[in-house]
Amino acid sequence: MREDKGIFYRIDWVVVGLYLALVFIGWLNIYAAVYNDTHNHIADLSQKYGKQMIFILAAILLALGILIIDPKFFSQFAWFIYGFFLFMLVVVIFSGRIVAGSKGWFAIGGFGIQPAEFAKMATVLALAKYLGTLDVSLARLRSIVVAGTIIMVPAIIVLLQHDTGSAIVFFALVIVLYRAGLTGFVPLAFIVLPILGVLALVVPKLILVAVLLIGAGAFYLYSNRKLRTIFLIIAIFLGSVGFVFSVDFSVNRILEPHQRNRIHVLLGQVIDLKGAGYNVNQSLIAIGSGRIFGKGFLQGTQTKYNFVPEQSTDFIFCTVGEEWGFVGSSVLVLIYLSLFTRLIFLAERQRSRFSRFYGYGVASILFFHFAINIGMTLGLVPVIGIPLPFVSYGGSSMWAFTIMLFIFIRQDSYRYELV
Amino acid sequence: MERIYADRKYIIIGFFLLIGLFFLARLFYVQIMVDKYILSANNNVLRYVTQYPARGLVFDRNEKLLVYNEAAYDLMVIPRQVKNPDTMALCHLIGIDKAEYINRLQKARSYSPYRPSIFEAQITRDSYGFLEEKLFLFPGFYVQSRTLRKYTYPVAPHTFGYIGEAGPDIIENNDYYRPGDYIGISGIEKSYEEILRGKKGMKIRVYDVLNRDKGSFREGKYDTASMAGTNLYSSLDVELQQYGELLMTNKKGSIVAIEPQTGELLCVVSSPSYDPNLLAGNIRRKNYTLLLQDTIFMPLFNRALMAMYPPGSTFKLVDALVGQQEGVLTPETRYGCPGGFPLGNGKKVGCHPHPSPLDLIGAIQISCNSYFCRVFKSIIDKKTFSTTRQAYENWRKEVMSFGFGKRLGIDIPGELNGNIPTPTYYDKYHGVNRWRSMTIISLGIGQGEIGITPIQLANLAALISNKGWYYSPHIIRAIGRKDSLNTAYSTKHHTLVDTRYFDIVVEGMADVVTGGTGRIAQIDSVVVCGKTGTAQNPHGKNHSIFIAFAPKENPKIAISVVCENAGMGAAWAAPIASLMIEKYLKRQVKRKDLEDRMINGNLINGKLPENERGQGNFLPD
């Protein structure tokens, strides 16, 4: 086989190439987003683009480090790593500092480290480890509960840090569970329930209930009409109706005011261009004014004159949209889609169950960030502050995503040895 | 084994691609399909700063500068940028108290904390000098330059008019004007607004999210330069205007002088007057109110264009012309004057003692009331007309061809029609067919319902000197260049009276000055033709009126003078007209005694000594 060859002959250069492309695009756009006439060198360390360059260099060093670690290490120490980061998540609640309302940061020198970013990687490791165990079958309730717990524990701790965005990301791992054999109803529910929730807020409830009733009737007519199926249809129907009526309560009582505002703004029920709707409106103005080819590098007026808040981090996609236009934005979207499909392809060729599920986990987490982040800048998803992987400014996310990705690249490079 | 679930990878990849395609579609919509975002982006960062052009200058007929622009400065404030200023120092510099300072800042803040508001408008250049040195002490304040209209000579305010900010109704109906723009509100500033204003320019500046100026947009590629307004060459002789205003000191009335061959106005004096600089800049509002409140002198009232007087005996010239044209009068026609014109009911139109009977020249010279009552009666009672009404309508048509009873179309706004009564008016007043020539006989001596403005009177003198035609009087002779004549005034208007009938009237007017009612108007070596008039005034003393032109051959100036409540035409109007003619033709006045008496004569406040009224032994008219 290829064990005699060096690591550089074994790693998947397609993924590495896509990774480097994203990192480079991110760096250029951070430069444009926070461009400062008096410090216009892209490596000026007093500016965010200079710092991002350091983050990138450090991330590459981390990647190289991971590539020389024994690939068996990650599956063997998966539980330990998971445990370690759960511990860190708890510690940060008590000793961390508050950034943007979230209490999830360790201050180390001038930088902040956000354990939640690393916890995603650790959770993927643990989940893959568990699902890779031979006697686990997600057809059994016990396995579902264990897998669910692995995902929910870090999510709940992160939620306690008031970092709702990062907490939601963990739900992306349902894709891994689905691939591992979980019934399709669960991921379907993840897609259908948000849609039903939006409809519940927009459409009169009685109409919605009538539509659900018709749907249930249709299912019954096309079903095998066994008692079990009928019960299932009735249960789903009643559950849906209950959900519809609980949405108002959830939105008004459970969500925090700023989250509630973001939902109302997204649904167009509140037009508040100076308050909750400001970010999204300015974001759409930036992207929309880019037209086909964009305004050109460093020529975006929305970007240059700071109309979009958080533009180097969560709203970095605006800069791409404004300065590179439809062409540039589409290229970025296509790079991501290529990365995700490549990761799925690589995952499928793994012989080790651990490696395969880990690959799915990486793809799911990255995809979820991509979908929420770009959906948010395009005004399709409520404002949820999570970074665009490899592109947004920030050390923690850059390092955590890099480590997560390169662990998989490392696994893939030894796919013949790992069983 | 999860192998049985391997097909699920297609569902997962499909889901990823579906979301990706959805994003691409959304991008296509936002970036290519709709325009509103690019417009919003421009609104966010671009500010269109108007470049105000310098307004056109105005020169007099000898190219003396009359109206120009002076830099003025608006003190602007951006409330958000104001930081711990030395409030008292600033208040002291612009002369307000602290309460006013707080009030103004509050007003500006309520407009917008980020955008500039005017804090103190139109600071003069002198005050600006002090302010500029200290301005760095007051962050958030800066100065924006503007121009202020200035008048070299403090004369002719009614003619020049004034400018002010365009009102909401103008802004709504005219695309050119934006809030804060200036527009001519009266005088030539109004009538020549589109020529004087020039063309506004636009500078596009880029502002960031905190409204900080970040320089010009694309290096000024899309900026447009402003174009200065066009200069106007006025026909006004500013020295004559000044002299006229001097002579009218403490008198109510007006002087209008016209160059007969061209219709160019040489002066338009309306007294009492005021300094046009009073209505320029930020003092306008206050001064305008003061001037408006002066209901005794009514300085804002442009008497030259808007006051209507019965023309009195000056109208006898029109009788003489229309009578000849109608064939009821020849130069040889003689009428006796038994000390007045009997009205048939025991009353009569009085006349003063004079040789009798007189021919036409003599009647003009002596201004015989009886003579012209008969002339008027013969016009109205002419046999060719079957009714009085028809004859009157014919008379009225001919009189109106002299420019009476309608606007002359001059280029100073506010001109009034005057009044030549319609037959319908008499029908209403006396009843249909219940009025005859004798009913309206006072028209024959320029009294009664007839109303004529001073400018129409001056135009009468001009058209007689031209022997039957006139150009509409106008104050702007050329636009842009000195030789680029104002094309709006190139139409010759002919009266309905033949040229040949004018000679005898001109002779009569010359005799008025050489040996008639207007002898006081004589000037050495210049043949002046004139006619006195005394307008009866039911509200007080008679108005003194005189019209004249000179020289008799190739006339250079035609003039009308009206002095309200000043008595007979020869008492004030005739000497003032004469001095004006002398000033214009000879550039200096030799008759210093007469000049002093006219300047010092106070017909408004002071009581005129009894003996002064009779001075000069005027013949009554």
PDB file of C-alpha atoms in Angstrom, chain B residues 326-514:
ATOM      1  CA  GLU B 326     -61.608 112.836 -34.391  1.00  0.00           C
ATOM      2  CA  GLY B 327     -61.793 115.953 -36.576  1.00  0.00           C
ATOM      3  CA  VAL B 328     -63.589 118.051 -33.984  1.00  0.00           C
ATOM      4  CA  LEU B 329     -60.577 120.230 -33.259  1.00  0.00           C
ATOM      5  CA  THR B 330     -58.061 122.128 -35.356  1.00  0.00           C
ATOM      6  CA  PRO B 331     -55.162 124.266 -34.214  1.00  0.00           C
ATOM      7  CA  GLU B 332     -57.307 127.237 -35.184  1.00  0.00           C
ATOM      8  CA  THR B 333     -60.335 126.257 -33.121  1.00  0.00           C
ATOM      9  CA  ARG B 334     -61.120 128.997 -30.652  1.00  0.00           C
ATOM     10  CA  TYR B 335     -63.358 128.909 -27.633  1.00  0.00           C
ATOM     11  CA  GLY B 336     -64.147 131.763 -25.339  1.00  0.00           C
ATOM     12  CA  CYS B 337     -63.784 131.340 -21.596  1.00  0.00           C
ATOM     13  CA  PRO B 338     -66.248 133.214 -19.446  1.00  0.00           C
ATOM     14  CA  GLY B 339     -64.269 132.327 -16.305  1.00  0.00           C
ATOM     15  CA  GLY B 340     -65.331 128.711 -16.469  1.00  0.00           C
ATOM     16  CA  PHE B 341     -67.368 126.074 -18.260  1.00  0.00           C
ATOM     17  CA  PRO B 342     -71.064 126.226 -17.361  1.00  0.00           C
ATOM     18  CA  LEU B 343     -72.545 122.875 -16.477  1.00  0.00           C
ATOM     19  CA  GLY B 344     -76.085 123.994 -17.103  1.00  0.00           C
ATOM     20  CA  ASN B 345     -77.324 123.599 -13.546  1.00  0.00           C
ATOM     21  CA  GLY B 346     -75.939 126.866 -12.322  1.00  0.00           C
ATOM     22  CA  LYS B 347     -72.623 125.291 -11.510  1.00  0.00           C
ATOM     23  CA  LYS B 348     -69.520 125.514 -13.657  1.00  0.00           C
ATOM     24  CA  VAL B 349     -66.058 124.084 -14.061  1.00  0.00           C
ATOM     25  CA  GLY B 350     -64.011 126.993 -12.841  1.00  0.00           C
ATOM     26  CA  CYS B 351     -61.178 128.572 -14.754  1.00  0.00           C
ATOM     27  CA  HIS B 352     -58.689 131.224 -13.860  1.00  0.00           C
ATOM     28  CA  PRO B 353     -58.541 134.639 -15.496  1.00  0.00           C
ATOM     29  CA  HIS B 354     -56.753 134.681 -18.814  1.00  0.00           C
ATOM     30  CA  PRO B 355     -57.071 136.273 -22.282  1.00  0.00           C
ATOM     31  CA  SER B 356     -60.047 134.932 -24.205  1.00  0.00           C
ATOM     32  CA  PRO B 357     -60.819 133.439 -26.669  1.00  0.00           C
ATOM     33  CA  LEU B 358     -57.800 131.179 -27.153  1.00  0.00           C
ATOM     34  CA  ASP B 359     -56.653 128.906 -29.958  1.00  0.00           C
ATOM     35  CA  LEU B 360     -55.298 125.390 -29.263  1.00  0.00           C
ATOM     36  CA  ILE B 361     -51.700 126.409 -28.528  1.00  0.00           C
ATOM     37  CA  GLY B 362     -52.876 129.179 -26.245  1.00  0.00           C
ATOM     38  CA  ALA B 363     -55.268 126.864 -24.457  1.00  0.00           C
ATOM     39  CA  ILE B 364     -52.452 124.376 -23.762  1.00  0.00           C
ATOM     40  CA  GLN B 365     -50.105 127.145 -22.696  1.00  0.00           C
ATOM     41  CA  ILE B 366     -52.637 128.697 -20.323  1.00  0.00           C
ATOM     42  CA  SER B 367     -54.321 125.377 -19.497  1.00  0.00           C
ATOM     43  CA  CYS B 368     -57.824 126.650 -20.045  1.00  0.00           C
ATOM     44  CA  ASN B 369     -60.437 124.418 -18.417  1.00  0.00           C
ATOM     45  CA  SER B 370     -63.318 125.754 -20.487  1.00  0.00           C
ATOM     46  CA  TYR B 371     -61.494 125.102 -23.750  1.00  0.00           C
ATOM     47  CA  PHE B 372     -60.817 121.459 -23.033  1.00  0.00           C
ATOM     48  CA  CYS B 373     -64.234 120.827 -21.576  1.00  0.00           C
ATOM     49  CA  ARG B 374     -65.593 121.953 -24.928  1.00  0.00           C
ATOM     50  CA  VAL B 375     -63.100 119.819 -26.802  1.00  0.00           C
ATOM     51  CA  PHE B 376     -64.075 116.782 -24.742  1.00  0.00           C
ATOM     52  CA  LYS B 377     -67.787 117.554 -25.203  1.00  0.00           C
ATOM     53  CA  SER B 378     -67.326 117.845 -28.967  1.00  0.00           C
ATOM     54  CA  ILE B 379     -65.598 114.443 -29.057  1.00  0.00           C
ATOM     55  CA  ILE B 380     -68.337 112.699 -27.095  1.00  0.00           C
ATOM     56  CA  ASP B 381     -71.175 114.523 -28.876  1.00  0.00           C
ATOM     57  CA  LYS B 382     -69.737 113.912 -32.343  1.00  0.00           C
ATOM     58  CA  LYS B 383     -72.560 113.397 -34.843  1.00  0.00           C
ATOM     59  CA  THR B 384     -71.156 110.261 -36.439  1.00  0.00           C
ATOM     60  CA  PHE B 385     -71.895 108.301 -33.307  1.00  0.00           C
ATOM     61  CA  SER B 386     -75.531 107.497 -32.652  1.00  0.00           C
ATOM     62  CA  THR B 387     -75.126 107.164 -28.910  1.00  0.00           C
ATOM     63  CA  THR B 388     -72.984 108.677 -26.178  1.00  0.00           C
ATOM     64  CA  ARG B 389     -71.865 105.224 -25.290  1.00  0.00           C
ATOM     65  CA  GLN B 390     -70.454 104.558 -28.772  1.00  0.00           C
ATOM     66  CA  ALA B 391     -68.658 107.870 -28.822  1.00  0.00           C
ATOM     67  CA  TYR B 392     -67.281 107.206 -25.364  1.00  0.00           C
ATOM     68  CA  GLU B 393     -66.096 103.739 -26.326  1.00  0.00           C
ATOM     69  CA  ASN B 394     -64.268 105.209 -29.291  1.00  0.00           C
ATOM     70  CA  TRP B 395     -62.715 107.872 -27.088  1.00  0.00           C
ATOM     71  CA  ARG B 396     -61.714 105.272 -24.535  1.00  0.00           C
ATOM     72  CA  LYS B 397     -60.072 103.087 -27.183  1.00  0.00           C
ATOM     73  CA  GLU B 398     -57.981 105.984 -28.410  1.00  0.00           C
ATOM     74  CA  VAL B 399     -57.035 107.059 -24.892  1.00  0.00           C
ATOM     75  CA  MET B 400     -55.989 103.531 -24.024  1.00  0.00           C
ATOM     76  CA  SER B 401     -53.712 103.479 -27.071  1.00  0.00           C
ATOM     77  CA  PHE B 402     -51.606 105.972 -25.083  1.00  0.00           C
ATOM     78  CA  GLY B 403     -50.859 103.222 -22.605  1.00  0.00           C
ATOM     79  CA  PHE B 404     -53.534 104.236 -20.081  1.00  0.00           C
ATOM     80  CA  GLY B 405     -55.883 101.915 -18.264  1.00  0.00           C
ATOM     81  CA  LYS B 406     -53.648  98.886 -18.811  1.00  0.00           C
ATOM     82  CA  ARG B 407     -50.241  97.654 -17.782  1.00  0.00           C
ATOM     83  CA  LEU B 408     -47.383  98.901 -19.884  1.00  0.00           C
ATOM     84  CA  GLY B 409     -45.584  95.602 -19.368  1.00  0.00           C
ATOM     85  CA  ILE B 410     -42.515  96.970 -17.669  1.00  0.00           C
ATOM     86  CA  ASP B 411     -39.925  94.660 -16.154  1.00  0.00           C
ATOM     87  CA  ILE B 412     -40.463  95.697 -12.560  1.00  0.00           C
ATOM     88  CA  PRO B 413     -43.195  93.632 -10.885  1.00  0.00           C
ATOM     89  CA  GLY B 414     -46.213  95.225  -9.288  1.00  0.00           C
ATOM     90  CA  GLU B 415     -47.326  97.636 -11.990  1.00  0.00           C
ATOM     91  CA  LEU B 416     -51.018  98.557 -11.852  1.00  0.00           C
ATOM     92  CA  ASN B 417     -53.477  99.170 -14.682  1.00  0.00           C
ATOM     93  CA  GLY B 418     -54.639 102.606 -13.792  1.00  0.00           C
ATOM     94  CA  ASN B 419     -58.240 103.283 -14.687  1.00  0.00           C
ATOM     95  CA  ILE B 420     -60.063 104.603 -17.720  1.00  0.00           C
ATOM     96  CA  PRO B 421     -63.664 103.938 -16.688  1.00  0.00           C
ATOM     97  CA  THR B 422     -65.658 101.533 -18.806  1.00  0.00           C
ATOM     98  CA  PRO B 423     -69.024 102.630 -20.213  1.00  0.00           C
ATOM     99  CA  THR B 424     -70.537  99.899 -18.097  1.00  0.00           C
ATOM    100  CA  TYR B 425     -69.249 101.688 -15.026  1.00  0.00           C
ATOM    101  CA  TYR B 426     -71.253 104.776 -15.989  1.00  0.00           C
ATOM    102  CA  ASP B 427     -74.240 102.631 -16.890  1.00  0.00           C
ATOM    103  CA  LYS B 428     -74.188 101.297 -13.386  1.00  0.00           C
ATOM    104  CA  TYR B 429     -73.523 104.599 -11.743  1.00  0.00           C
ATOM    105  CA  HIS B 430     -75.950 106.760 -13.715  1.00  0.00           C
ATOM    106  CA  GLY B 431     -78.180 104.184 -15.378  1.00  0.00           C
ATOM    107  CA  VAL B 432     -78.176 102.963 -18.980  1.00  0.00           C
ATOM    108  CA  ASN B 433     -78.539 105.860 -21.417  1.00  0.00           C
ATOM    109  CA  ARG B 434     -78.752 108.232 -18.524  1.00  0.00           C
ATOM    110  CA  TRP B 435     -75.334 109.792 -18.968  1.00  0.00           C
ATOM    111  CA  ARG B 436     -74.190 112.321 -21.536  1.00  0.00           C
ATOM    112  CA  SER B 437     -71.038 114.242 -22.320  1.00  0.00           C
ATOM    113  CA  MET B 438     -71.917 116.763 -19.672  1.00  0.00           C
ATOM    114  CA  THR B 439     -72.296 114.013 -17.090  1.00  0.00           C
ATOM    115  CA  ILE B 440     -68.690 112.963 -17.471  1.00  0.00           C
ATOM    116  CA  ILE B 441     -67.237 116.327 -18.471  1.00  0.00           C
ATOM    117  CA  SER B 442     -64.612 116.248 -15.697  1.00  0.00           C
ATOM    118  CA  LEU B 443     -62.750 113.567 -17.675  1.00  0.00           C
ATOM    119  CA  GLY B 444     -61.920 116.318 -20.139  1.00  0.00           C
ATOM    120  CA  ILE B 445     -59.724 118.035 -17.563  1.00  0.00           C
ATOM    121  CA  GLY B 446     -58.298 114.824 -16.179  1.00  0.00           C
ATOM    122  CA  GLN B 447     -60.449 114.631 -13.076  1.00  0.00           C
ATOM    123  CA  GLY B 448     -63.120 112.235 -11.911  1.00  0.00           C
ATOM    124  CA  GLU B 449     -62.794 108.479 -12.051  1.00  0.00           C
ATOM    125  CA  ILE B 450     -59.752 108.506 -14.275  1.00  0.00           C
ATOM    126  CA  GLY B 451     -56.626 107.044 -12.678  1.00  0.00           C
ATOM    127  CA  ILE B 452     -53.143 107.107 -14.146  1.00  0.00           C
ATOM    128  CA  THR B 453     -49.878 105.903 -12.667  1.00  0.00           C
ATOM    129  CA  PRO B 454     -46.710 108.034 -12.692  1.00  0.00           C
ATOM    130  CA  ILE B 455     -45.036 105.680 -15.135  1.00  0.00           C
ATOM    131  CA  GLN B 456     -47.986 106.009 -17.513  1.00  0.00           C
ATOM    132  CA  LEU B 457     -47.646 109.797 -17.239  1.00  0.00           C
ATOM    133  CA  ALA B 458     -43.940 109.622 -18.062  1.00  0.00           C
ATOM    134  CA  ASN B 459     -44.791 107.357 -20.964  1.00  0.00           C
ATOM    135  CA  LEU B 460     -47.280 109.999 -22.169  1.00  0.00           C
ATOM    136  CA  ALA B 461     -44.490 112.572 -22.244  1.00  0.00           C
ATOM    137  CA  ALA B 462     -42.264 110.085 -24.080  1.00  0.00           C
ATOM    138  CA  LEU B 463     -44.840 109.212 -26.734  1.00  0.00           C
ATOM    139  CA  ILE B 464     -45.659 112.872 -27.374  1.00  0.00           C
ATOM    140  CA  SER B 465     -41.958 113.603 -27.819  1.00  0.00           C
ATOM    141  CA  ASN B 466     -41.818 110.681 -30.289  1.00  0.00           C
ATOM    142  CA  LYS B 467     -44.953 112.044 -31.978  1.00  0.00           C
ATOM    143  CA  GLY B 468     -47.112 109.033 -31.630  1.00  0.00           C
ATOM    144  CA  TRP B 469     -45.235 105.917 -30.579  1.00  0.00           C
ATOM    145  CA  TYR B 470     -43.470 104.400 -27.617  1.00  0.00           C
ATOM    146  CA  TYR B 471     -41.509 101.377 -26.519  1.00  0.00           C
ATOM    147  CA  SER B 472     -42.737  99.825 -23.290  1.00  0.00           C
ATOM    148  CA  PRO B 473     -40.666 101.337 -20.504  1.00  0.00           C
ATOM    149  CA  HIS B 474     -38.087  98.957 -19.084  1.00  0.00           C
ATOM    150  CA  ILE B 475     -35.234  99.100 -16.625  1.00  0.00           C
ATOM    151  CA  ILE B 476     -32.943  96.397 -18.066  1.00  0.00           C
ATOM    152  CA  ARG B 477     -31.464  97.486 -21.373  1.00  0.00           C
ATOM    153  CA  ALA B 478     -29.041  94.628 -21.978  1.00  0.00           C
ATOM    154  CA  ILE B 479     -28.474  91.116 -20.663  1.00  0.00           C
ATOM    155  CA  GLY B 480     -25.074  89.495 -20.282  1.00  0.00           C
ATOM    156  CA  ARG B 481     -23.138  91.945 -22.438  1.00  0.00           C
ATOM    157  CA  LYS B 482     -23.534  95.674 -22.690  1.00  0.00           C
ATOM    158  CA  ASP B 483     -24.495  95.478 -26.346  1.00  0.00           C
ATOM    159  CA  SER B 484     -26.768  92.458 -26.036  1.00  0.00           C
ATOM    160  CA  LEU B 485     -30.033  94.397 -25.933  1.00  0.00           C
ATOM    161  CA  ASN B 486     -33.053  93.174 -24.060  1.00  0.00           C
ATOM    162  CA  THR B 487     -35.128  91.648 -26.840  1.00  0.00           C
ATOM    163  CA  ALA B 488     -38.328  91.674 -24.807  1.00  0.00           C
ATOM    164  CA  TYR B 489     -38.698  95.401 -25.450  1.00  0.00           C
ATOM    165  CA  SER B 490     -38.200  95.762 -29.185  1.00  0.00           C
ATOM    166  CA  THR B 491     -41.875  96.218 -30.109  1.00  0.00           C
ATOM    167  CA  LYS B 492     -42.908  99.750 -31.088  1.00  0.00           C
ATOM    168  CA  HIS B 493     -46.404 100.655 -29.912  1.00  0.00           C
ATOM    169  CA  HIS B 494     -48.272 103.222 -32.024  1.00  0.00           C
ATOM    170  CA  THR B 495     -51.061 105.371 -30.704  1.00  0.00           C
ATOM    171  CA  LEU B 496     -54.274 105.737 -32.678  1.00  0.00           C
ATOM    172  CA  VAL B 497     -53.478 109.412 -33.280  1.00  0.00           C
ATOM    173  CA  ASP B 498     -51.645 110.391 -36.474  1.00  0.00           C
ATOM    174  CA  THR B 499     -48.157 111.783 -36.172  1.00  0.00           C
ATOM    175  CA  ARG B 500     -49.137 115.103 -37.849  1.00  0.00           C
ATOM    176  CA  TYR B 501     -51.434 116.038 -34.940  1.00  0.00           C
ATOM    177  CA  PHE B 502     -48.564 115.955 -32.449  1.00  0.00           C
ATOM    178  CA  ASP B 503     -46.609 118.965 -33.748  1.00  0.00           C
ATOM    179  CA  ILE B 504     -49.108 121.533 -32.511  1.00  0.00           C
ATOM    180  CA  VAL B 505     -49.243 119.855 -29.089  1.00  0.00           C
ATOM    181  CA  VAL B 506     -45.442 119.900 -28.822  1.00  0.00           C
ATOM    182  CA  GLU B 507     -45.516 123.603 -29.687  1.00  0.00           C
ATOM    183  CA  GLY B 508     -48.086 124.149 -26.972  1.00  0.00           C
ATOM    184  CA  MET B 509     -45.928 122.300 -24.437  1.00  0.00           C
ATOM    185  CA  ALA B 510     -42.926 124.417 -25.366  1.00  0.00           C
ATOM    186  CA  ASP B 511     -45.025 127.528 -24.809  1.00  0.00           C
ATOM    187  CA  VAL B 512     -46.136 126.214 -21.411  1.00  0.00           C
ATOM    188  CA  VAL B 513     -42.524 126.482 -20.310  1.00  0.00           C
ATOM    189  CA  THR B 514     -41.560 129.601 -22.168  1.00  0.00           C
TER     190      THR B 514
END
